[in-house]
Amino acid sequence: MNQLRVRTLAALFVVAGVLSWGGARLWDSLGTLPGVPVAAPIVLGAIAAVLLATALSLRSRLKAQRERVPDAKGVDPMMAARAVLFGQASALVAALVAGMYGGVGVFLGLERADVPARVGQALYAGLAAVAGIAVIAAALFLERVCRLPDDEDDGRPPRAGA
């Protein structure tokens, strides 16, 4: 399983943000831009909380397993792989969604700040973008927790100490 790259996630975020900003401008010029749902930051925050709880649980179980604590509950490798896969998928989708809400939030905050209802929409979009970034951070932490010791060396020759 390949490790997620922050550069890829950042590129997805930026591309989605620019496209959604342009789409929001176009949609607003043609009619009424639909509102940002209040549930968007809540759902993304819940996903981030689930990922973080999973990572913390796995980290404590792996630590107990490494230290050979009596009656420690082990970690099934397939369960850990599924958790990492869920985290990677969540991070990729969250990068797109956070970029989309970020672009819409920038449009609403900069170009529609004169309409009071749109200021609230810009706030919800900004919170959704922040919650999406929290999903990405939690997914990267989960991936880091589930990394095998052999994954530490990326196939590169060791550097000489100074």
Backbone as a printed PyTorch tensor [residue, N CA C, xyz], in Angstrom:
tensor([[[  0.8450,  -1.1640,   0.0000],
         [  0.0000,   0.0000,   0.0000],
         [  0.8950,   1.2330,   0.0000]],

        [[  0.6510,   2.1350,  -0.9100],
         [  1.4740,   3.3380,  -1.0100],
         [  1.0590,   4.3560,   0.0330]],

        [[  2.0420,   5.0990,   0.4920],
         [  1.7910,   6.1290,   1.4800],
         [  1.2530,   7.3780,   0.7930]],

        [[  0.3180,   8.0630,   1.4650],
         [ -0.2070,   9.3120,   0.9270],
         [  0.8770,  10.3770,   0.9580]],

        [[  0.8590,  11.2210,  -0.0300],
         [  1.8120,  12.3310,  -0.0680],
         [  1.0510,  13.6240,   0.2120]],

        [[  1.6100,  14.4220,   1.0750],
         [  0.9880,  15.6900,   1.4280],
         [  0.9190,  16.5860,   0.1920]],

        [[  1.9080,  16.4740,  -0.6680],
         [  1.9370,  17.2770,  -1.8980],
         [  0.7350,  16.9570,  -2.7860]],

        [[  0.3710,  15.6890,  -2.8870],
         [ -0.7910,  15.2880,  -3.6880],
         [ -2.0750,  15.8340,  -3.0780]],

        [[ -2.1940,  15.7120,  -1.7690],
         [ -3.3870,  16.2230,  -1.0950],
         [ -3.4940,  17.7430,  -1.2310]],

        [[ -2.3730,  18.4360,  -1.1190],
         [ -2.3800,  19.8870,  -1.2680],
         [ -2.7610,  20.2920,  -2.6940]],

        [[ -2.2670,  19.5470,  -3.6790],
         [ -2.6200,  19.8470,  -5.0720],
         [ -4.1110,  19.6360,  -5.3060]],

        [[ -4.6600,  18.5480,  -4.7720],
         [ -6.1030,  18.3180,  -4.8940],
         [ -6.8920,  19.4450,  -4.2430]],

        [[ -6.4480,  19.8680,  -3.0740],
         [ -7.1140,  20.9520,  -2.3590],
         [ -7.1100,  22.2440,  -3.1750]],

        [[ -5.9500,  22.5970,  -3.7040],
         [ -5.8260,  23.8570,  -4.4560],
         [ -6.6320,  23.8050,  -5.7580]],

        [[ -6.5290,  22.7060,  -6.4940],
         [ -7.2690,  22.5880,  -7.7600],
         [ -8.7760,  22.6350,  -7.5090]],

        [[ -9.2410,  21.9150,  -6.5030],
         [-10.6730,  21.9360,  -6.1880],
         [-11.1090,  23.3260,  -5.7350]],

        [[-10.2500,  24.0120,  -4.9790],
         [-10.5790,  25.3600,  -4.5290],
         [-10.6990,  26.3480,  -5.6740]],

        [[ -9.7570,  26.2990,  -6.5940],
         [ -9.7920,  27.2200,  -7.7390],
         [-10.9930,  26.9260,  -8.6320]],

        [[-11.2400,  25.6410,  -8.8950],
         [-12.3880,  25.2840,  -9.7380],
         [-13.7160,  25.6560,  -9.0870]],

        [[-13.8350,  25.4520,  -7.7700],
         [-15.0990,  25.7840,  -7.1120],
         [-15.2750,  27.3000,  -6.9970]],

        [[-14.1870,  28.0290,  -6.8180],
         [-14.2930,  29.4790,  -6.8050],
         [-14.7930,  29.9840,  -8.1600]],

        [[-14.1910,  29.4630,  -9.2500],
         [-14.6400,  29.8560, -10.5870],
         [-16.0650,  29.4030, -10.8590]],

        [[-16.4080,  28.2020, -10.4170],
         [-17.7760,  27.7140, -10.5930],
         [-18.7730,  28.5430,  -9.8060]],

        [[-18.4050,  28.9760,  -8.6140],
         [-19.2940,  29.8150,  -7.8060],
         [-19.5060,  31.1710,  -8.4640]],

        [[-18.4480,  31.7230,  -9.0350],
         [-18.6000,  33.0100,  -9.7540],
         [-19.5390,  32.8610, -10.9420]],

        [[-19.3400,  31.7840, -11.7130],
         [-20.1820,  31.5450, -12.8840],
         [-21.6260,  31.3090, -12.4690]],

        [[-21.8310,  30.4500, -11.4880],
         [-23.1840,  30.1150, -11.0470],
         [-23.8950,  31.3500, -10.4950]],

        [[-23.1650,  32.1900,  -9.7440],
         [-23.7610,  33.3920,  -9.1790],
         [-24.1230,  34.3920, -10.2660]],

        [[-23.3390,  34.4490, -11.3440],
         [-23.6580,  35.3790, -12.4290],
         [-24.8620,  34.9040, -13.2370]],

        [[-25.1140,  33.5970, -13.2420],
         [-26.2500,  33.0550, -13.9890],
         [-27.5280,  32.9690, -13.1720]],

        [[-27.4190,  33.0300, -11.8830],
         [-28.6050,  32.8940, -11.0350],
         [-28.2080,  32.9390,  -9.5780]],

        [[-28.8790,  32.1360,  -8.8000],
         [-28.6260,  32.1250,  -7.3690],
         [-27.7490,  30.9430,  -6.9960]],

        [[-26.6690,  31.2290,  -6.3440],
         [-25.7490,  30.2070,  -5.8690],
         [-26.4160,  29.4450,  -4.7260]],

        [[-26.4240,  28.1170,  -4.7710],
         [-27.0420,  27.3860,  -3.6560],
         [-26.2530,  27.5860,  -2.3620]],

        [[-26.9560,  27.4000,  -1.2540],
         [-26.3430,  27.6250,   0.0480],
         [-25.4090,  26.5040,   0.4670]],

        [[-24.5800,  26.8070,   1.4350],
         [-23.6730,  25.8190,   2.0260],
         [-24.4180,  25.1570,   3.1750]],

        [[-24.4940,  23.8300,   3.1970],
         [-25.2440,  23.1730,   4.2790],
         [-24.5650,  23.3420,   5.6290]],

        [[-25.3750,  23.5240,   6.6580],
         [-24.8610,  23.6810,   8.0130],
         [-24.2020,  22.3830,   8.4800]],

        [[-24.6500,  21.2560,   7.9530],
         [-24.1440,  19.9500,   8.3750],
         [-22.7550,  19.6380,   7.8140]],

        [[-22.2830,  20.3750,   6.8330],
         [-20.9990,  20.0580,   6.1970],
         [-19.8450,  20.0460,   7.2010]],

        [[-19.6440,  21.0890,   8.0090],
         [-18.5240,  21.0150,   8.9630],
         [-18.7580,  19.9780,  10.0570]],

        [[-20.0170,  19.7210,  10.3880],
         [-20.3310,  18.7370,  11.4320],
         [-19.9660,  17.3310,  10.9700]],

        [[-20.3410,  16.9880,   9.7500],
         [-20.0480,  15.6520,   9.2190],
         [-18.5460,  15.4590,   9.0580]],

        [[-17.8630,  16.4530,   8.5160],
         [-16.4100,  16.3410,   8.3660],
         [-15.7130,  16.2570,   9.7170]],

        [[-16.2020,  16.9960,  10.6930],
         [-15.6340,  16.9160,  12.0350],
         [-15.8490,  15.5440,  12.6630]],

        [[-17.0160,  14.9430,  12.4090],
         [-17.2820,  13.6010,  12.9280],
         [-16.3470,  12.5670,  12.2940]],

        [[-16.1100,  12.7060,  11.0070],
         [-15.1800,  11.7810,  10.3310],
         [-13.7660,  11.9460,  10.8930]],

        [[-13.3640,  13.1870,  11.1270],
         [-12.0410,  13.4280,  11.7200],
         [-11.9490,  12.8130,  13.1100]],

        [[-13.0300,  12.9150,  13.8890],
         [-13.0330,  12.3430,  15.2380],
         [-12.9370,  10.8150,  15.1930]],

        [[-13.6420,  10.1890,  14.2450],
         [-13.5800,   8.7290,  14.1100],
         [-12.1710,   8.2930,  13.7170]],

        [[-11.5710,   8.9880,  12.7810],
         [-10.2030,   8.6500,  12.3680],
         [ -9.2130,   8.8310,  13.5170]],

        [[ -9.3560,   9.9070,  14.2600],
         [ -8.4470,  10.1540,  15.3730],
         [ -8.6370,   9.1030,  16.4730]],

        [[ -9.8790,   8.7640,  16.7810],
         [-10.1390,   7.7410,  17.8000],
         [ -9.5760,   6.3880,  17.3730]],

        [[ -9.7200,   6.0660,  16.1070],
         [ -9.1690,   4.8090,  15.5930],
         [ -7.6520,   4.8130,  15.7070]],

        [[ -7.0310,   5.9120,  15.3460],
         [ -5.5670,   6.0030,  15.4120],
         [ -5.0740,   5.8820,  16.8500]],

        [[ -5.7340,   6.5590,  17.7710],
         [ -5.3090,   6.4890,  19.1710],
         [ -5.5070,   5.0920,  19.7450]],

        [[ -6.6090,   4.4520,  19.3830],
         [ -6.8640,   3.0910,  19.8540],
         [ -5.8150,   2.1180,  19.3170]],

        [[ -5.5490,   2.2120,  18.0240],
         [ -4.5470,   1.3260,  17.4270],
         [ -3.1540,   1.5890,  17.9930]],

        [[ -2.8470,   2.8500,  18.2340],
         [ -1.5300,   3.1800,  18.7760],
         [ -1.3360,   2.5730,  20.1620]],

        [[ -2.3590,   2.6720,  21.0100],
         [ -2.2130,   2.1060,  22.3540],
         [ -2.1640,   0.5770,  22.3130]],

        [[ -2.9420,  -0.0410,  21.4250],
         [ -2.9140,  -1.4920,  21.3110],
         [ -1.5880,  -1.9850,  20.7510]],

        [[ -1.0470,  -1.2720,  19.7700],
         [  0.2550,  -1.6630,  19.2110],
         [  1.3760,  -1.4720,  20.2310]],

        [[  1.2820,  -0.4050,  21.0220],
         [  2.2950,  -0.1720,  22.0540],
         [  2.2490,  -1.2920,  23.0910]],

        [[  1.0530,  -1.6800,  23.5140],
         [  0.9140,  -2.7650,  24.4830],
         [  1.4110,  -4.0860,  23.9050]],

        [[  1.1730,  -4.2930,  22.6270],
         [  1.6270,  -5.5140,  21.9630],
         [  3.1570,  -5.5400,  21.8710]],

        [[  3.7630,  -4.4010,  21.5400],
         [  5.2260,  -4.3260,  21.4490],
         [  5.8900,  -4.5420,  22.8090]],

        [[  5.2700,  -4.0090,  23.8420],
         [  5.8410,  -4.1320,  25.1820],
         [  5.4660,  -5.4460,  25.8610]],

        [[  4.7340,  -6.2840,  25.1490],
         [  4.3200,  -7.5990,  25.6400],
         [  3.5900,  -7.5160,  26.9810]],

        [[  2.6460,  -6.5920,  27.0450],
         [  1.8190,  -6.4470,  28.2380],
         [  0.9130,  -7.6690,  28.3370]],

        [[  0.8140,  -8.2930,  29.5260],
         [ -0.0610,  -9.4630,  29.6600],
         [ -1.5160,  -9.0830,  29.3820]],

        [[ -2.2260,  -9.9560,  28.7240],
         [ -3.6380,  -9.7770,  28.3480],
         [ -3.8570,  -8.5830,  27.4130]],

        [[ -2.8300,  -8.1790,  26.6990],
         [ -2.9800,  -7.0850,  25.7340],
         [ -3.7140,  -7.6000,  24.5100]],

        [[ -4.6710,  -6.8200,  24.0640],
         [ -5.4250,  -7.1910,  22.8760],
         [ -4.5990,  -6.8120,  21.6520]],

        [[ -4.2860,  -7.8070,  20.8280],
         [ -3.4690,  -7.5710,  19.6460],
         [ -4.2400,  -6.8730,  18.5390]],

        [[ -3.5170,  -6.5040,  17.5170],
         [ -4.1000,  -5.8290,  16.3610],
         [ -4.0650,  -6.7830,  15.1780]],

        [[ -5.2270,  -7.0490,  14.6160],
         [ -5.3090,  -7.8770,  13.4220],
         [ -4.7350,  -7.0880,  12.2480]],

        [[ -3.7810,  -7.6560,  11.5200],
         [ -3.1800,  -6.9180,  10.4020],
         [ -4.1950,  -6.4830,   9.3420]],

        [[ -5.2060,  -7.3050,   9.1000],
         [ -6.2250,  -6.9150,   8.1010],
         [ -7.0550,  -5.7390,   8.6030]],

        [[ -7.3210,  -5.6930,   9.8820],
         [ -8.0830,  -4.5750,  10.4430],
         [ -7.2680,  -3.2880,  10.3450]],

        [[ -5.9840,  -3.3930,  10.6190],
         [ -5.1150,  -2.2200,  10.5000],
         [ -5.0340,  -1.7530,   9.0460]],

        [[ -4.9530,  -2.7010,   8.1270],
         [ -4.9070,  -2.3390,   6.7010],
         [ -6.2060,  -1.6730,   6.2740]],

        [[ -7.3230,  -2.1810,   6.7600],
         [ -8.6170,  -1.5570,   6.4290],
         [ -8.7170,  -0.1520,   7.0080]],

        [[ -8.1970,   0.0170,   8.2210],
         [ -8.2210,   1.3440,   8.8350],
         [ -7.3840,   2.3290,   8.0220]],

        [[ -6.2170,   1.8920,   7.5760],
         [ -5.3640,   2.7630,   6.7670],
         [ -6.0430,   3.0830,   5.4400]],

        [[ -6.6610,   2.1070,   4.8430],
         [ -7.3610,   2.3250,   3.5770],
         [ -8.5140,   3.3090,   3.7620]],

        [[ -9.2670,   3.1650,   4.8510],
         [-10.3390,   4.1150,   5.1600],
         [ -9.7600,   5.5160,   5.3540]],

        [[ -8.6370,   5.6060,   6.0370],
         [ -8.0100,   6.9020,   6.2500],
         [ -7.5280,   7.5440,   4.9600]],

        [[ -6.9260,   6.7330,   4.0890],
         [ -6.4390,   7.2780,   2.8180],
         [ -7.6060,   7.7480,   1.9440]],

        [[ -8.6560,   6.9450,   1.8820],
         [ -9.8160,   7.3520,   1.0830],
         [-10.4470,   8.6140,   1.6590]],

        [[-10.5360,   8.6700,   2.9720],
         [-11.1080,   9.8550,   3.6150],
         [-10.2630,  11.0950,   3.3460]],

        [[ -8.9480,  10.9390,   3.3770],
         [ -8.0680,  12.0800,   3.1420],
         [ -8.2000,  12.5970,   1.7160]],

        [[ -8.2750,  11.6930,   0.7620],
         [ -8.4090,  12.1230,  -0.6370],
         [ -9.7340,  12.8510,  -0.8680]],

        [[-10.8190,  12.2860,  -0.3500],
         [-12.1220,  12.9270,  -0.5120],
         [-12.1710,  14.2400,   0.2570]],

        [[-11.6040,  14.2520,   1.4560],
         [-11.6020,  15.4720,   2.2650],
         [-10.7950,  16.5840,   1.6030]],

        [[ -9.7170,  16.2370,   0.9070],
         [ -8.9450,  17.2620,   0.1990],
         [ -9.8000,  17.9180,  -0.8840]],

        [[-10.5600,  17.1100,  -1.6030],
         [-11.4510,  17.6620,  -2.6350],
         [-12.5750,  18.4930,  -2.0170]],

        [[-13.2170,  17.9530,  -0.9920],
         [-14.3500,  18.6420,  -0.3660],
         [-13.8910,  19.9200,   0.3290]],

        [[-12.7830,  19.8560,   1.0530],
         [-12.2750,  21.0480,   1.7300],
         [-11.8770,  22.1150,   0.7180]],

        [[-11.2760,  21.7160,  -0.3920],
         [-10.9520,  22.6790,  -1.4400],
         [-12.1900,  23.3010,  -2.0430]],

        [[-13.2100,  22.4700,  -2.2460],
         [-14.4690,  22.9760,  -2.8080],
         [-15.1050,  23.9940,  -1.8630]],

        [[-15.2350,  23.6420,  -0.5910],
         [-15.8310,  24.5820,   0.3580],
         [-14.9330,  25.7950,   0.5810]],

        [[-13.6270,  25.6020,   0.5220],
         [-12.7190,  26.7270,   0.6510],
         [-12.8850,  27.7250,  -0.4870]],

        [[-12.9930,  27.2130,  -1.7120],
         [-13.1960,  28.0990,  -2.8620],
         [-14.5120,  28.8470,  -2.7960]],

        [[-15.5730,  28.1450,  -2.4140],
         [-16.8800,  28.7980,  -2.2770],
         [-16.8370,  29.8130,  -1.1390]],

        [[-16.1620,  29.4530,  -0.0470],
         [-16.0520,  30.3780,   1.0830],
         [-15.2960,  31.6450,   0.7200]],

        [[-14.2360,  31.5050,  -0.0490],
         [-13.4780,  32.6840,  -0.4990],
         [-14.3550,  33.5530,  -1.3990]],

        [[-15.0890,  32.9230,  -2.3120],
         [-15.9800,  33.6940,  -3.1890],
         [-17.0130,  34.4530,  -2.3740]],

        [[-17.6700,  33.7470,  -1.4420],
         [-18.7190,  34.3880,  -0.6540],
         [-18.1570,  35.4600,   0.2690]],

        [[-16.9950,  35.2130,   0.8380],
         [-16.4060,  36.1820,   1.7540],
         [-15.8930,  37.4360,   1.0790]],

        [[-15.3780,  37.2870,  -0.1380],
         [-14.7970,  38.4370,  -0.8170],
         [-15.7830,  39.1800,  -1.7070]],

        [[-16.6530,  38.4440,  -2.3830],
         [-17.4890,  39.0950,  -3.3810],
         [-18.9430,  39.2470,  -2.9690]],

        [[-19.3750,  38.5510,  -1.9290],
         [-20.7610,  38.6530,  -1.4790],
         [-20.8540,  39.0100,  -0.0040]],

        [[-19.8530,  39.7230,   0.5090],
         [-19.8420,  40.0930,   1.9230],
         [-20.8940,  41.1370,   2.2530]],

        [[-21.4740,  41.7810,   1.2370],
         [-22.5000,  42.7900,   1.4760],
         [-23.8560,  42.1670,   1.8060]],

        [[-24.0630,  40.8950,   1.4980],
         [-25.3200,  40.2040,   1.7790],
         [-25.1570,  39.4580,   3.1140]],

        [[-25.9480,  39.8230,   4.1350],
         [-25.7640,  39.2000,   5.4580],
         [-25.9340,  37.6750,   5.4590]],

        [[-26.8420,  37.1450,   4.6680],
         [-27.0370,  35.6890,   4.6340],
         [-25.8100,  34.9870,   4.0570]],

        [[-25.1460,  35.6260,   3.1320],
         [-23.9660,  35.0190,   2.5080],
         [-22.7520,  35.0370,   3.4380]],

        [[-22.7280,  35.9500,   4.4000],
         [-21.6220,  35.9680,   5.3590],
         [-21.6800,  34.7010,   6.2190]],

        [[-22.8810,  34.3260,   6.6400],
         [-23.0480,  33.0770,   7.3840],
         [-22.6780,  31.8670,   6.5420]],

        [[-23.0280,  31.9020,   5.2740],
         [-22.6700,  30.8220,   4.3600],
         [-21.1520,  30.7330,   4.2140]],

        [[-20.4930,  31.8700,   4.1480],
         [-19.0270,  31.8860,   4.0490],
         [-18.4050,  31.3010,   5.3180]],

        [[-19.0080,  31.5710,   6.4680],
         [-18.5130,  31.0090,   7.7240],
         [-18.6510,  29.4880,   7.7210]],

        [[-19.8130,  28.9750,   7.3040],
         [-20.0060,  27.5220,   7.2360],
         [-19.0290,  26.8810,   6.2520]],

        [[-18.7980,  27.5400,   5.1330],
         [-17.8540,  27.0030,   4.1460],
         [-16.4350,  26.9950,   4.7080]],

        [[-16.0590,  28.0400,   5.4120],
         [-14.7370,  28.0850,   6.0230],
         [-14.5620,  27.0230,   7.0930]],

        [[-15.5950,  26.8270,   7.9170],
         [-15.5400,  25.7760,   8.9310],
         [-15.4560,  24.3920,   8.2900]],

        [[-16.1580,  24.2000,   7.1790],
         [-16.0980,  22.9170,   6.4760],
         [-14.6960,  22.6840,   5.9070]],

        [[-14.0700,  23.7320,   5.4090],
         [-12.7010,  23.5900,   4.8970],
         [-11.7410,  23.2410,   6.0210]],

        [[-11.8910,  23.8730,   7.1750],
         [-11.0250,  23.5660,   8.3260],
         [-11.2680,  22.1380,   8.8070]],

        [[-12.5330,  21.7150,   8.8500],
         [-12.8460,  20.3460,   9.2640],
         [-12.2890,  19.3390,   8.2600]],

        [[-12.3010,  19.6750,   6.9770],
         [-11.7080,  18.8070,   5.9630],
         [-10.2000,  18.6650,   6.1630]],

        [[ -9.5510,  19.7540,   6.5420],
         [ -8.1180,  19.6930,   6.8310],
         [ -7.8720,  18.8400,   8.0780]],

        [[ -8.7930,  18.8950,   9.0380],
         [ -8.6740,  18.0390,  10.2220],
         [ -8.8020,  16.5620,   9.8510]],

        [[ -9.6680,  16.2520,   8.8870],
         [ -9.7880,  14.8690,   8.4040],
         [ -8.4650,  14.4210,   7.7930]],

        [[ -7.8630,  15.2800,   7.0020],
         [ -6.5810,  14.9490,   6.3670],
         [ -5.5100,  14.7110,   7.4320]],

        [[ -5.4480,  15.5780,   8.4280],
         [ -4.4440,  15.4300,   9.4910],
         [ -4.6630,  14.1280,  10.2650]],

        [[ -5.9100,  13.8160,  10.5980],
         [ -6.2030,  12.5820,  11.3340],
         [ -5.8760,  11.3530,  10.4900]],

        [[ -6.1450,  11.4140,   9.1900],
         [ -5.8420,  10.2830,   8.3080],
         [ -4.3400,  10.0710,   8.1840]],

        [[ -3.5800,  11.1440,   8.0900],
         [ -2.1220,  11.0160,   8.0250],
         [ -1.5610,  10.4720,   9.3370]],

        [[ -2.1560,  10.8750,  10.4650],
         [ -1.7330,  10.3440,  11.7540],
         [ -2.0410,   8.8490,  11.8510]],

        [[ -3.2150,   8.4500,  11.3940],
         [ -3.5860,   7.0340,  11.3910],
         [ -2.6290,   6.2300,  10.5310]],

        [[ -2.2850,   6.7610,   9.3800],
         [ -1.3390,   6.0800,   8.4990],
         [  0.0290,   5.9520,   9.1740]],

        [[  0.4250,   6.9760,   9.8860],
         [  1.7150,   6.9520,  10.5880],
         [  1.7140,   5.9120,  11.7140]],

        [[  0.5970,   5.8010,  12.4170],
         [  0.4780,   4.8400,  13.5150],
         [  0.5790,   3.4120,  12.9930]],

        [[ -0.0220,   3.1530,  11.8470],
         [ -0.0750,   1.7870,  11.3130],
         [  1.1160,   1.4290,  10.4450]],

        [[  2.1030,   2.2800,  10.3720],
         [  3.2790,   2.0070,   9.5600],
         [  4.0840,   0.8650,  10.1700]],

        [[  4.5050,  -0.0480,   9.3370],
         [  5.3280,  -1.1620,   9.7880],
         [  6.7580,  -0.6910,  10.0080]],

        [[  7.4910,  -1.3570,  10.9050],
         [  8.8830,  -0.9470,  11.1310],
         [  9.7320,  -1.0190,   9.8690]],

        [[  9.4240,  -1.9520,   8.9590],
         [ 10.1810,  -2.0560,   7.7130],
         [  9.9330,  -0.8660,   6.8080]],

        [[  8.7990,  -0.1560,   7.0170],
         [  8.4870,   0.9910,   6.1860],
         [  9.3120,   2.2140,   6.5440]],

        [[  9.9930,   2.1790,   7.6800],
         [ 10.7670,   3.3370,   8.1120],
         [ 11.8520,   3.6990,   7.1090]],

        [[ 12.5410,   2.6810,   6.5700],
         [ 13.5460,   2.9840,   5.5440],
         [ 12.8730,   2.8580,   4.1940]],

        [[ 12.9300,   3.8980,   3.4210],
         [ 12.2420,   3.9610,   2.1290],
         [ 13.0530,   3.3250,   1.0100]],

        [[ 13.9500,   2.4140,   1.3210],
         [ 14.7570,   1.8240,   0.2860],
         [ 15.9800,   2.6430,  -0.0480]],

        [[ 16.1350,   3.7490,   0.6740],
         [ 17.2950,   4.6060,   0.4380],
         [ 18.4730,   4.0870,   1.2490]],

        [[ 19.6700,   4.2580,   0.7330],
         [ 20.8360,   3.8300,   1.5260],
         [ 20.9670,   4.7250,   2.7600]],

        [[ 21.4350,   4.1600,   3.8760],
         [ 21.5600,   4.9820,   5.0800],
         [ 22.6240,   6.0520,   4.8950]],

        [[ 22.3380,   7.1990,   5.5190],
         [ 23.2910,   8.3030,   5.4250],
         [ 24.3980,   8.1080,   6.4450]],

        [[ 25.5750,   8.5570,   6.0700],
         [ 26.7110,   8.4730,   6.9850],
         [ 26.5740,   9.5350,   8.0610]],

        [[ 26.8520,   9.1600,   9.2940],
         [ 26.7650,  10.1190,  10.4090],
         [ 27.9190,  11.1080,  10.3520]],

        [[ 27.6540,  12.3010,  10.8480],
         [ 28.7000,  13.3240,  10.8280],
         [ 29.4650,  13.3470,  12.1020]]])
